[in-house]
Tab-separated table of C-alpha atoms and ligand atoms in Angstrom:
chain	number	residue	atom	x	y	z
A	818	UNK	CA	183.502	86.620	104.854
A	819	UNK	CA	181.744	89.398	104.223
A	820	UNK	CA	179.032	90.496	106.377
A	821	UNK	CA	175.698	91.979	104.978
A	822	UNK	CA	173.605	93.741	106.414
A	823	UNK	CA	170.260	91.447	107.125
A	824	UNK	CA	167.903	90.901	104.184
A	825	UNK	CA	164.267	94.005	104.801
A	826	UNK	CA	166.405	96.056	106.657
A	827	UNK	CA	169.060	98.843	105.418
A	828	UNK	CA	172.086	101.006	106.949
A	829	UNK	CA	171.624	104.706	106.805
A	830	UNK	CA	174.402	106.725	106.088
A	831	UNK	CA	175.054	109.929	107.135
A	832	UNK	CA	172.955	111.577	103.602
A	833	UNK	CA	170.021	109.509	104.483
A	834	UNK	CA	170.170	110.522	107.999
A	835	UNK	CA	170.209	114.257	107.760
A	836	UNK	CA	166.881	113.834	105.632
A	837	UNK	CA	165.482	111.395	108.831
A	838	UNK	CA	165.788	113.815	111.444
A	839	UNK	CA	164.484	116.708	109.526
A	840	UNK	CA	160.779	114.355	109.331
A	841	UNK	CA	161.355	113.522	113.291
A	842	UNK	CA	161.956	117.246	114.073
A	843	UNK	CA	158.590	118.299	111.809
A	844	UNK	CA	156.753	115.674	113.402
A	845	UNK	CA	157.612	115.730	117.078
A	846	UNK	CA	156.866	119.923	116.403
A	847	UNK	CA	153.450	118.774	114.689
A	848	UNK	CA	153.115	116.548	118.212
A	849	UNK	CA	153.447	119.539	120.598
A	850	UNK	CA	150.614	122.009	118.570
A	851	UNK	CA	148.514	118.906	119.192
A	852	UNK	CA	149.346	117.548	122.785
A	853	UNK	CA	150.618	114.395	122.110
A	854	UNK	CA	153.830	113.505	124.257
A	855	UNK	CA	155.850	111.047	123.757
A	856	UNK	CA	156.075	107.239	125.272
A	857	UNK	CA	158.830	104.704	124.571
A	858	UNK	CA	158.053	101.248	124.542
A	859	UNK	CA	161.076	98.427	124.845
A	860	UNK	CA	161.390	96.830	121.594
A	861	UNK	CA	159.836	93.512	122.212
A	862	UNK	CA	157.140	92.058	124.922
A	863	UNK	CA	155.801	88.907	125.283
A	864	UNK	CA	154.210	87.181	122.319
A	865	UNK	CA	150.915	87.234	124.103
A	866	UNK	CA	150.191	91.129	124.179
A	867	UNK	CA	150.302	90.242	120.314
A	868	UNK	CA	148.372	87.406	119.888
A	869	UNK	CA	145.593	88.749	121.259
A	870	UNK	CA	145.335	92.310	120.172
A	871	UNK	CA	146.441	92.014	116.874
A	872	UNK	CA	144.552	89.071	116.302
A	873	UNK	CA	145.867	85.522	115.578
A	874	UNK	CA	144.334	85.276	112.588
A	875	UNK	CA	145.641	88.518	111.060
A	876	UNK	CA	149.041	87.689	108.991
A	877	UNK	CA	151.029	89.675	111.424
A	878	UNK	CA	150.220	87.138	113.949
A	879	UNK	CA	150.645	83.830	111.351
A	880	UNK	CA	153.361	85.032	109.128
A	881	UNK	CA	155.437	88.280	109.690
A	882	UNK	CA	156.322	88.229	113.329
A	883	UNK	CA	159.977	87.746	114.550
A	884	UNK	CA	159.325	84.995	117.980
A	885	UNK	CA	162.421	83.771	119.645
A	886	UNK	CA	162.609	82.389	123.171
A	887	UNK	CA	164.417	83.709	125.372
A	888	UNK	CA	167.500	81.809	127.579
A	889	UNK	CA	164.496	81.314	130.539
A	890	UNK	CA	162.525	79.986	128.553
A	891	UNK	CA	159.667	82.948	127.556
A	892	UNK	CA	158.009	83.763	124.732
A	893	UNK	CA	159.290	87.021	123.415
A	894	UNK	CA	158.207	88.899	120.363
A	895	UNK	CA	160.327	91.801	118.224
A	896	UNK	CA	157.430	94.542	118.193
A	897	UNK	CA	155.165	94.373	114.775
A	898	UNK	CA	153.578	97.690	115.852
A	899	UNK	CA	153.255	100.216	118.297
A	900	UNK	CA	149.281	100.422	119.734
A	901	UNK	CA	148.824	97.815	121.988
A	902	UNK	CA	152.373	97.977	123.622
A	903	UNK	CA	151.740	101.722	124.539
A	904	UNK	CA	147.720	100.469	125.450
A	905	UNK	CA	149.879	97.797	127.637
A	906	UNK	CA	151.763	100.637	129.394
A	907	UNK	CA	148.193	102.657	130.084
A	908	UNK	CA	146.992	100.085	131.637
A	909	UNK	CA	150.686	98.962	133.321
A	910	UNK	CA	151.082	102.893	134.390
A	911	UNK	CA	147.675	103.700	135.712
A	912	UNK	CA	147.261	106.046	132.775
A	913	UNK	CA	143.431	105.923	132.956
A	914	UNK	CA	143.901	107.328	136.547
A	915	UNK	CA	145.821	110.729	135.281
A	916	UNK	CA	142.591	114.000	135.252
A	917	UNK	CA	143.944	114.513	131.761
A	918	UNK	CA	141.663	112.712	129.862
A	919	UNK	CA	141.885	111.203	127.025
A	920	UNK	CA	146.050	110.410	127.701
A	921	UNK	CA	147.638	111.592	124.371
A	922	UNK	CA	151.149	109.709	123.327
A	923	UNK	CA	153.104	109.380	120.201
A	924	UNK	CA	155.782	107.314	119.423
A	925	UNK	CA	158.304	106.984	117.310
A	926	UNK	CA	160.147	103.392	116.949
A	927	UNK	CA	161.668	100.217	115.125
A	928	UNK	CA	159.209	97.259	113.945
A	929	UNK	CA	160.002	94.670	113.215
A	930	UNK	CA	157.831	92.506	110.957
A	931	UNK	CA	159.225	89.074	108.773
A	932	UNK	CA	158.060	90.041	105.031
A	933	UNK	CA	158.664	89.607	101.402
A	934	UNK	CA	161.224	92.502	100.734
A	935	UNK	CA	159.825	94.986	98.015
A	936	UNK	CA	160.199	99.508	98.553
A	937	UNK	CA	158.805	100.533	100.906
A	938	UNK	CA	158.237	97.470	102.608
A	939	UNK	CA	161.229	95.881	104.880
A	940	UNK	CA	161.434	93.505	108.342
A	941	UNK	CA	163.203	96.660	109.911
A	942	UNK	CA	161.003	99.393	109.498
A	943	UNK	CA	160.294	102.611	111.982
A	944	UNK	CA	156.838	103.860	113.273
A	945	UNK	CA	155.480	107.190	114.385
A	946	UNK	CA	152.304	106.520	115.453
A	947	UNK	CA	149.917	108.845	117.716
A	948	UNK	CA	147.366	107.364	120.252
A	949	UNK	CA	144.346	108.883	122.559
A	950	UNK	CA	142.854	106.472	124.651
A	951	UNK	CA	140.127	107.346	126.591
A	952	UNK	CA	137.698	109.152	124.818
A	953	UNK	CA	134.974	107.851	122.618
A	954	UNK	CA	134.528	110.956	121.377
A	955	UNK	CA	134.211	111.030	117.281
A	956	UNK	CA	135.943	114.775	117.381
A	957	UNK	CA	138.832	113.116	118.723
A	958	UNK	CA	138.606	110.723	115.458
A	959	UNK	CA	138.954	113.580	113.661
A	960	UNK	CA	141.391	115.262	115.455
A	961	UNK	CA	144.308	112.304	115.222
A	962	UNK	CA	143.683	112.203	111.101
A	963	UNK	CA	143.531	115.442	111.251
A	964	UNK	CA	146.938	115.444	112.733
A	965	UNK	CA	148.279	112.707	110.441
A	966	UNK	CA	147.676	114.752	107.523
A	967	UNK	CA	149.326	117.339	109.115
A	968	UNK	CA	152.558	115.582	109.661
A	969	UNK	CA	152.600	115.903	106.152
A	970	UNK	CA	151.226	118.698	104.589
A	971	UNK	CA	153.216	120.458	106.717
A	972	UNK	CA	156.195	118.451	104.835
A	973	UNK	CA	154.681	119.385	101.609
A	974	UNK	CA	153.037	116.684	100.801
A	975	UNK	CA	149.888	117.527	98.702
A	976	UNK	CA	149.402	114.507	96.184
A	977	UNK	CA	147.033	113.331	98.965
A	978	UNK	CA	143.969	110.533	99.794
A	979	UNK	CA	142.728	110.342	102.461
A	980	UNK	CA	140.141	106.702	102.824
A	981	UNK	CA	137.860	106.401	105.906
A	982	UNK	CA	135.090	104.215	106.838
A	983	UNK	CA	133.139	102.315	109.694
A	984	UNK	CA	133.652	99.089	110.704
A	985	UNK	CA	131.319	100.075	114.056
A	986	UNK	CA	129.903	98.028	116.613
A	987	UNK	CA	130.336	94.530	118.039
A	988	UNK	CA	126.885	94.842	116.861
A	989	UNK	CA	126.651	95.536	113.970
A	990	UNK	CA	130.556	93.527	112.848
A	991	UNK	CA	128.463	90.475	114.327
A	992	UNK	CA	125.638	91.077	111.557
A	993	UNK	CA	128.103	92.163	108.770
A	994	UNK	CA	130.476	88.800	109.787
A	995	UNK	CA	127.335	86.320	108.904
A	996	UNK	CA	126.055	88.298	105.907
A	997	UNK	CA	129.740	87.686	104.766
A	998	UNK	CA	129.744	84.391	106.048
A	999	UNK	CA	126.724	83.896	103.685
A	1000	UNK	CA	128.665	85.150	100.770
A	1001	UNK	CA	131.742	83.458	100.630
A	1002	UNK	CA	130.309	80.107	101.991
A	1003	UNK	CA	129.406	78.312	98.550
A	1004	UNK	CA	132.061	78.944	96.803
A	1005	UNK	CA	134.740	78.973	99.400
A	1006	UNK	CA	136.857	75.695	97.481
A	1007	UNK	CA	137.316	78.358	95.072
A	1008	UNK	CA	140.077	80.781	98.239
A	1009	UNK	CA	143.729	80.433	99.214
A	1010	UNK	CA	143.794	77.664	102.135
A	1011	UNK	CA	144.241	80.768	104.582
A	1012	UNK	CA	140.867	82.337	103.655
A	1013	UNK	CA	139.413	78.940	104.321
A	1014	UNK	CA	140.469	79.147	107.385
A	1015	UNK	CA	139.378	82.546	108.524
A	1016	UNK	CA	136.148	81.773	106.916
A	1017	UNK	CA	134.735	80.363	110.630
A	1018	UNK	CA	136.966	82.163	112.560
A	1019	UNK	CA	137.298	85.746	111.237
A	1020	UNK	CA	135.984	86.427	107.791
A	1021	UNK	CA	136.414	90.411	107.551
A	1022	UNK	CA	140.131	89.047	107.106
A	1023	UNK	CA	139.513	87.330	103.467
A	1024	UNK	CA	138.591	91.110	102.570
A	1025	UNK	CA	142.497	91.300	103.875
A	1026	UNK	CA	143.390	89.017	101.870
A	1027	UNK	CA	146.415	89.685	99.363
A	1028	UNK	CA	146.266	86.104	97.736
A	1029	UNK	CA	142.349	85.924	96.104
A	1030	UNK	CA	142.038	90.217	96.129
A	1031	UNK	CA	140.891	89.679	92.209
A	1032	UNK	CA	138.496	87.394	93.386
A	1033	UNK	CA	135.031	88.779	91.769
A	1034	UNK	CA	133.439	87.377	94.933
A	1035	UNK	CA	135.371	90.871	96.609
A	1036	UNK	CA	133.299	92.992	95.436
A	1037	UNK	CA	129.963	92.122	95.184
A	1038	UNK	CA	130.815	90.958	98.460
A	1039	UNK	CA	128.388	92.806	101.640
A	1040	UNK	CA	129.697	96.000	102.778
A	1041	UNK	CA	130.243	96.962	106.438
A	1042	UNK	CA	128.135	100.206	106.027
A	1043	UNK	CA	125.333	98.159	105.221
A	1044	UNK	CA	125.462	96.883	108.528
A	1045	UNK	CA	125.452	99.583	110.375
A	1046	UNK	CA	123.427	100.002	113.289
A	1047	UNK	CA	121.489	103.366	114.433
A	1048	UNK	CA	124.741	104.018	117.026
A	1049	UNK	CA	127.320	102.972	115.086
A	1050	UNK	CA	125.845	104.865	111.772
A	1051	UNK	CA	125.637	108.570	113.933
A	1052	UNK	CA	129.058	107.883	115.597
A	1053	UNK	CA	130.672	107.853	111.208
A	1054	UNK	CA	128.242	110.908	110.675
A	1055	UNK	CA	129.654	112.619	113.573
A	1056	UNK	CA	133.184	111.551	112.408
A	1057	UNK	CA	132.804	113.428	108.999
A	1058	UNK	CA	130.842	116.830	110.310
A	1059	UNK	CA	134.179	117.191	112.577
A	1060	UNK	CA	136.338	116.132	109.327
A	1061	UNK	CA	134.172	119.126	107.312
A	1062	UNK	CA	134.758	120.794	110.370
A	1063	UNK	CA	138.272	120.652	109.813
A	1064	UNK	CA	138.059	121.496	105.732
A	1065	UNK	CA	139.640	117.919	105.193
A	1066	UNK	CA	138.645	115.901	102.363
A	1067	UNK	CA	137.841	112.471	102.344
A	1068	UNK	CA	136.553	109.570	100.509
A	1069	UNK	CA	134.844	106.335	102.166
A	1070	UNK	CA	134.954	103.731	100.797
A	1071	UNK	CA	133.250	100.748	102.738
A	1072	UNK	CA	135.372	98.300	101.670
A	1073	UNK	CA	138.445	99.370	103.790
A	1074	UNK	CA	139.320	97.121	106.386
A	1075	UNK	CA	142.200	97.037	108.244
A	1076	UNK	CA	144.653	94.357	108.607
A	1077	UNK	CA	144.126	94.046	112.521
A	1078	UNK	CA	141.395	92.416	114.056
A	1079	UNK	CA	141.403	95.215	117.584
A	1080	UNK	CA	139.598	97.723	115.373
A	1081	UNK	CA	136.015	99.061	115.395
A	1082	UNK	CA	134.419	102.122	114.512
A	1083	UNK	CA	136.643	104.312	112.513
A	1084	UNK	CA	139.235	103.101	110.131
A	1085	UNK	CA	141.370	105.245	107.926
A	1086	UNK	CA	144.101	105.112	105.515
A	1087	UNK	CA	146.160	107.881	104.054
A	1088	UNK	CA	147.621	106.909	100.701
A	1089	UNK	CA	149.839	109.250	98.279
A	1090	UNK	CA	148.721	109.919	95.098
A	1091	UNK	CA	151.749	110.558	93.101
A	1092	UNK	CA	152.821	109.036	90.071
A	1093	UNK	CA	156.050	108.436	90.887
A	1094	UNK	CA	155.295	106.687	94.314
A	1095	UNK	CA	154.812	102.971	92.914
A	1096	UNK	CA	153.172	99.735	93.811
A	1097	UNK	CA	151.848	100.079	97.114
A	1098	UNK	CA	150.851	103.410	97.916
A	1099	UNK	CA	149.445	103.209	101.805
A	1100	UNK	CA	151.084	105.866	104.291
A	1101	UNK	CA	149.435	105.839	106.715
A	1102	UNK	CA	146.829	103.265	108.544
A	1103	UNK	CA	144.828	104.282	111.661
A	1104	UNK	CA	141.294	103.298	113.198
A	1105	UNK	CA	139.045	103.129	116.864
A	1106	UNK	CA	139.965	99.957	119.514
A	1107	UNK	CA	137.806	100.946	121.681
A	1108	UNK	CA	137.468	97.084	123.842
A	1109	UNK	CA	140.957	96.773	123.545
A	1110	UNK	CA	142.307	97.985	126.895
A	1111	UNK	CA	139.543	95.241	128.993
A	1112	UNK	CA	140.800	92.505	125.749
A	1113	UNK	CA	144.396	93.285	127.741
A	1114	UNK	CA	143.361	93.536	131.895
A	1115	UNK	CA	142.767	96.706	131.654
A	1116	UNK	CA	139.812	98.775	131.605
A	1117	UNK	CA	137.479	100.156	129.920
A	1118	UNK	CA	138.855	102.557	127.473
A	1119	UNK	CA	137.779	103.693	124.573
A	1120	UNK	CA	140.982	104.844	121.808
A	1121	UNK	CA	142.008	105.764	118.627
A	1122	UNK	CA	145.248	105.614	116.490
A	1123	UNK	CA	147.618	105.882	113.807
A	1124	UNK	CA	150.805	104.708	112.073
A	1125	UNK	CA	152.854	105.763	109.306
A	1126	UNK	CA	156.640	104.093	108.848
A	1127	UNK	CA	159.025	107.089	107.783
A	1128	UNK	CA	160.201	104.588	104.907
A	1129	UNK	CA	157.009	105.511	103.027
A	1130	UNK	CA	157.163	108.789	103.854
A	1131	UNK	CA	160.509	109.538	102.851
A	1132	UNK	CA	159.712	108.333	99.433
A	1133	UNK	CA	156.023	110.389	99.362
A	1134	UNK	CA	158.560	113.093	100.166
A	1135	UNK	CA	160.772	111.920	96.985
A	1136	UNK	CA	157.900	110.929	94.670
A	1137	UNK	CA	157.342	114.784	94.945
A	1138	UNK	CA	160.451	116.289	95.233
A	1139	UNK	CA	160.160	117.949	98.341
A	1140	UNK	CA	163.071	116.485	100.426
A	1141	UNK	CA	164.340	118.237	103.066
A	1142	UNK	CA	167.535	119.906	101.735
A	1143	UNK	CA	169.799	119.118	104.833
A	1144	UNK	CA	173.302	120.604	104.860
A	1145	UNK	CA	175.875	119.887	107.732
A	1146	UNK	CA	178.025	122.650	108.362
A	1147	UNK	CA	181.235	123.501	109.690
A	1148	UNK	CA	181.146	126.746	111.902
A	1149	UNK	CA	185.489	126.476	111.561
A	1150	UNK	CA	188.332	124.756	110.134
A	1151	UNK	CA	191.605	125.070	111.770
A	1152	UNK	CA	194.833	123.958	109.323
A	1153	UNK	CA	197.935	123.516	111.485
A	1154	UNK	CA	200.963	123.901	109.436
A	1155	UNK	CA	203.044	122.237	111.618
A	1156	UNK	CA	203.715	119.852	114.367
A	1157	UNK	CA	203.596	122.830	117.342
A	1158	UNK	CA	200.768	124.447	115.199
A	1159	UNK	CA	198.740	121.428	115.631
A	1160	UNK	CA	198.787	121.487	119.072
A	1161	UNK	CA	198.201	124.913	119.766
A	1162	UNK	CA	194.933	123.599	116.819
A	1163	UNK	CA	194.078	121.196	119.415
A	1164	UNK	CA	194.162	123.510	122.685
A	1165	UNK	CA	191.668	126.021	120.254
A	1166	UNK	CA	189.694	123.528	118.941
A	1167	UNK	CA	188.910	122.273	122.466
A	1168	UNK	CA	187.798	125.784	123.553
A	1169	UNK	CA	185.498	126.770	119.999
A	1170	UNK	CA	183.728	123.099	120.974
A	1171	UNK	CA	183.251	124.714	124.688
A	1172	UNK	CA	181.889	128.212	123.411
A	1173	UNK	CA	179.335	126.229	120.753
A	1174	UNK	CA	181.423	126.747	117.899
A	1175	UNK	CA	181.368	123.646	115.104
A	1176	UNK	CA	185.003	122.720	114.919
A	1177	UNK	CA	187.327	120.950	113.557
A	1178	UNK	CA	191.216	120.511	112.361
A	1179	UNK	CA	193.233	117.926	109.812
A	1180	UNK	CA	194.397	114.866	111.706
A	1181	UNK	CA	196.006	113.351	108.861
A	1182	UNK	CA	199.124	115.181	108.739
A	1183	UNK	CA	197.837	117.085	105.255
A	1184	UNK	CA	199.716	119.753	103.609
A	1185	UNK	CA	198.308	122.848	103.375
A	1186	UNK	CA	196.669	122.746	99.920
A	1187	UNK	CA	195.033	119.553	100.905
A	1188	UNK	CA	193.790	120.998	104.442
A	1189	UNK	CA	191.774	123.941	102.762
A	1190	UNK	CA	190.012	121.546	100.661
A	1191	UNK	CA	188.469	119.635	103.781
A	1192	UNK	CA	188.069	123.236	104.721
A	1193	UNK	CA	185.703	123.541	101.490
A	1194	UNK	CA	184.076	119.953	101.401
A	1195	UNK	CA	182.926	120.217	105.153
A	1196	UNK	CA	181.611	124.010	104.811
A	1197	UNK	CA	183.140	125.395	106.987
A	1198	UNK	CA	182.688	129.098	107.194
A	1199	UNK	CA	185.652	130.114	108.369
A	1200	UNK	CA	189.651	128.680	108.294
A	1201	UNK	CA	191.541	129.560	110.845
A	1202	UNK	CA	195.597	129.399	109.662
A	1203	UNK	CA	198.543	128.576	112.182
A	1204	UNK	CA	201.762	128.454	111.333
A	1205	UNK	CA	205.169	129.055	112.684
A	1206	UNK	CA	204.568	133.092	112.501
A	1207	UNK	CA	201.368	132.637	113.426
A	1208	UNK	CA	202.654	130.922	117.163
A	1209	UNK	CA	204.948	133.219	117.202
A	1210	UNK	CA	202.387	136.067	117.933
A	1211	UNK	CA	200.039	133.946	119.838
A	1212	UNK	CA	197.242	134.935	117.272
A	1213	UNK	CA	195.638	132.817	113.930
A	1214	UNK	CA	194.972	134.310	110.386
A	1215	UNK	CA	191.225	134.043	110.040
A	1216	UNK	CA	189.214	133.466	106.541
A	1217	UNK	CA	185.735	134.191	106.644
A	1218	UNK	CA	185.092	131.927	103.346
A	1219	UNK	CA	181.758	133.313	102.458
A	1220	UNK	CA	183.454	136.923	101.858
A	1221	UNK	CA	187.061	135.580	101.886
A	1222	UNK	CA	188.272	138.988	103.463
A	1223	UNK	CA	191.041	137.761	106.572
A	1224	UNK	CA	192.088	139.139	109.851
A	1225	UNK	CA	194.699	138.135	112.533
A	1226	UNK	CA	192.980	137.550	115.583
A	1227	UNK	CA	194.574	136.585	119.280
A	1228	UNK	CA	194.173	132.903	120.103
A	1229	UNK	CA	192.158	133.708	123.163
A	1230	UNK	CA	189.691	135.531	121.141
A	1231	UNK	CA	189.125	133.319	118.739
A	1232	UNK	CA	186.104	132.612	119.969
A	1233	UNK	CA	184.242	135.138	120.240
A	1234	UNK	CA	185.607	137.173	117.159
A	1235	UNK	CA	183.741	134.064	114.994
A	1236	UNK	CA	180.583	135.017	116.976
A	1237	UNK	CA	180.269	138.551	116.379
A	1238	UNK	CA	181.260	137.874	112.820
A	1239	UNK	CA	179.071	135.518	111.719
B	746	ATP	P1	150.416	96.785	103.936
B	746	ATP	O1	148.809	96.476	103.620
B	746	ATP	O2	150.967	97.559	103.533
B	746	ATP	O3	151.184	95.414	104.578
B	746	ATP	P2	149.426	97.166	106.844
B	746	ATP	O4	147.878	97.262	106.884
B	746	ATP	O5	150.422	95.626	106.987
B	746	ATP	O6	149.999	97.775	105.757
B	746	ATP	P3	150.223	98.766	109.217
B	746	ATP	O7	149.849	97.700	109.602
B	746	ATP	O8	148.508	99.277	109.052
B	746	ATP	O9	150.685	98.041	107.651
B	746	ATP	O10	150.467	100.087	109.586
B	746	ATP	C1	150.649	100.759	109.452
B	746	ATP	C2	151.635	102.379	107.691
B	746	ATP	O11	152.784	101.260	108.587
B	746	ATP	C3	151.470	100.909	106.504
B	746	ATP	O12	150.058	102.122	106.279
B	746	ATP	C4	153.100	101.332	106.157
B	746	ATP	O13	153.253	103.159	106.606
B	746	ATP	C5	153.774	101.299	107.247
B	746	ATP	N1	154.444	99.511	107.303
B	746	ATP	C6	153.203	98.520	107.382
B	746	ATP	N2	154.668	97.387	107.186
B	746	ATP	C7	156.010	98.235	106.570
B	746	ATP	C8	156.763	97.192	106.042
B	746	ATP	N3	157.150	96.241	106.490
B	746	ATP	N4	157.706	98.427	105.531
B	746	ATP	C9	157.680	99.346	105.834
B	746	ATP	N5	156.406	100.352	106.173
B	746	ATP	C10	155.678	99.291	106.766
B	747	MG	MG1	151.689	94.473	106.225
């Protein structure tokens, strides 16, 4: 019996994790510049949190959730997205009471969706996302968008396209909803069964359908932007002005609707326009979700956020040839030539590490030559050689691998010597 990783998941081996860590630290540093602080919520939540907030006519809730019953009979779901859990925590911990509003949070963690595996689409993937909760200022919409763009640009990506749209407020959406029903109803028989269900429940979802994407009625469907009331149109105008003030380029796409129900007003996506990127071009998606807090039992707390997966981020870096160079280096490698030297080496190794020096030695009883090769492979800055003579003199041979110079150093002074030489 051979075991394999479950379909849609993957192991990240050390060659990969270095790249991940580089991207993760760039993300954390960018969040610090914008004063977003990290929040970590559980991997699973009560199922109802997602059915209520994400919406029960969405693909996520209908087809993609990993839902299970625990031994106590509770229905739990592996989180498919991060916004609902963060808003749940915001309400539960009464963060709306903090003097610092909006509350600005970020998260980075595994999400789970039962999807068909393809490039850039996994069943377990890692999303980095931010949420700014408590402010209805259009300037914070622009800040959130700018943070996402900044993360990509600081990583060196250039082939980016920002697409924005406004979904309007409740009143605008209601007017648009009616127009959509009028538009699709006469020919709804030509659409998939999901769309037929969506028609009365949530016709906006039809525009997001992956099956009927090519149907001619899709392109001619009434655009949300034509149904914005004055307040919503003015809000969208202010968001655009703030983006202009930040010098961020964008295109408005009136057909951009997002795959989750809780969005209103600003919606946006960032795409990769790089040739090498492949079929799925969306790197990041986000939007405003006024009303979500109330929907899950909290006070009024307008919010906006986005999510991007690290997997697609790395694909874009690969496509643009901007993958971070990561090299694991060792400060010192101890080559020990016999049994007694090995015992001394163990002691020295302990000392070096206590002094903050990254060090290793051979544990395979290898010959000197093979040990030297191991030191080379591990890119050791210094090789410390201990044999019979060295033991007798209480001093090791130290070779600087960068310039080939050698010296003899007392065992007790190895740490300070290495520090002063590097
Ligand atoms: P799509 O239309 O590609 O299915 P979505 O609307 O489901 O995207 P969101 O829920 O907005 O995506 O998630 C935000 C981001 O998370 C996406 O832009 C993408 O970077 C990433 N993402 C979503 N689903 C997956 C997945 N299955 N595997 C890897 N990354 C994903
Ligand atoms: Mg999806």
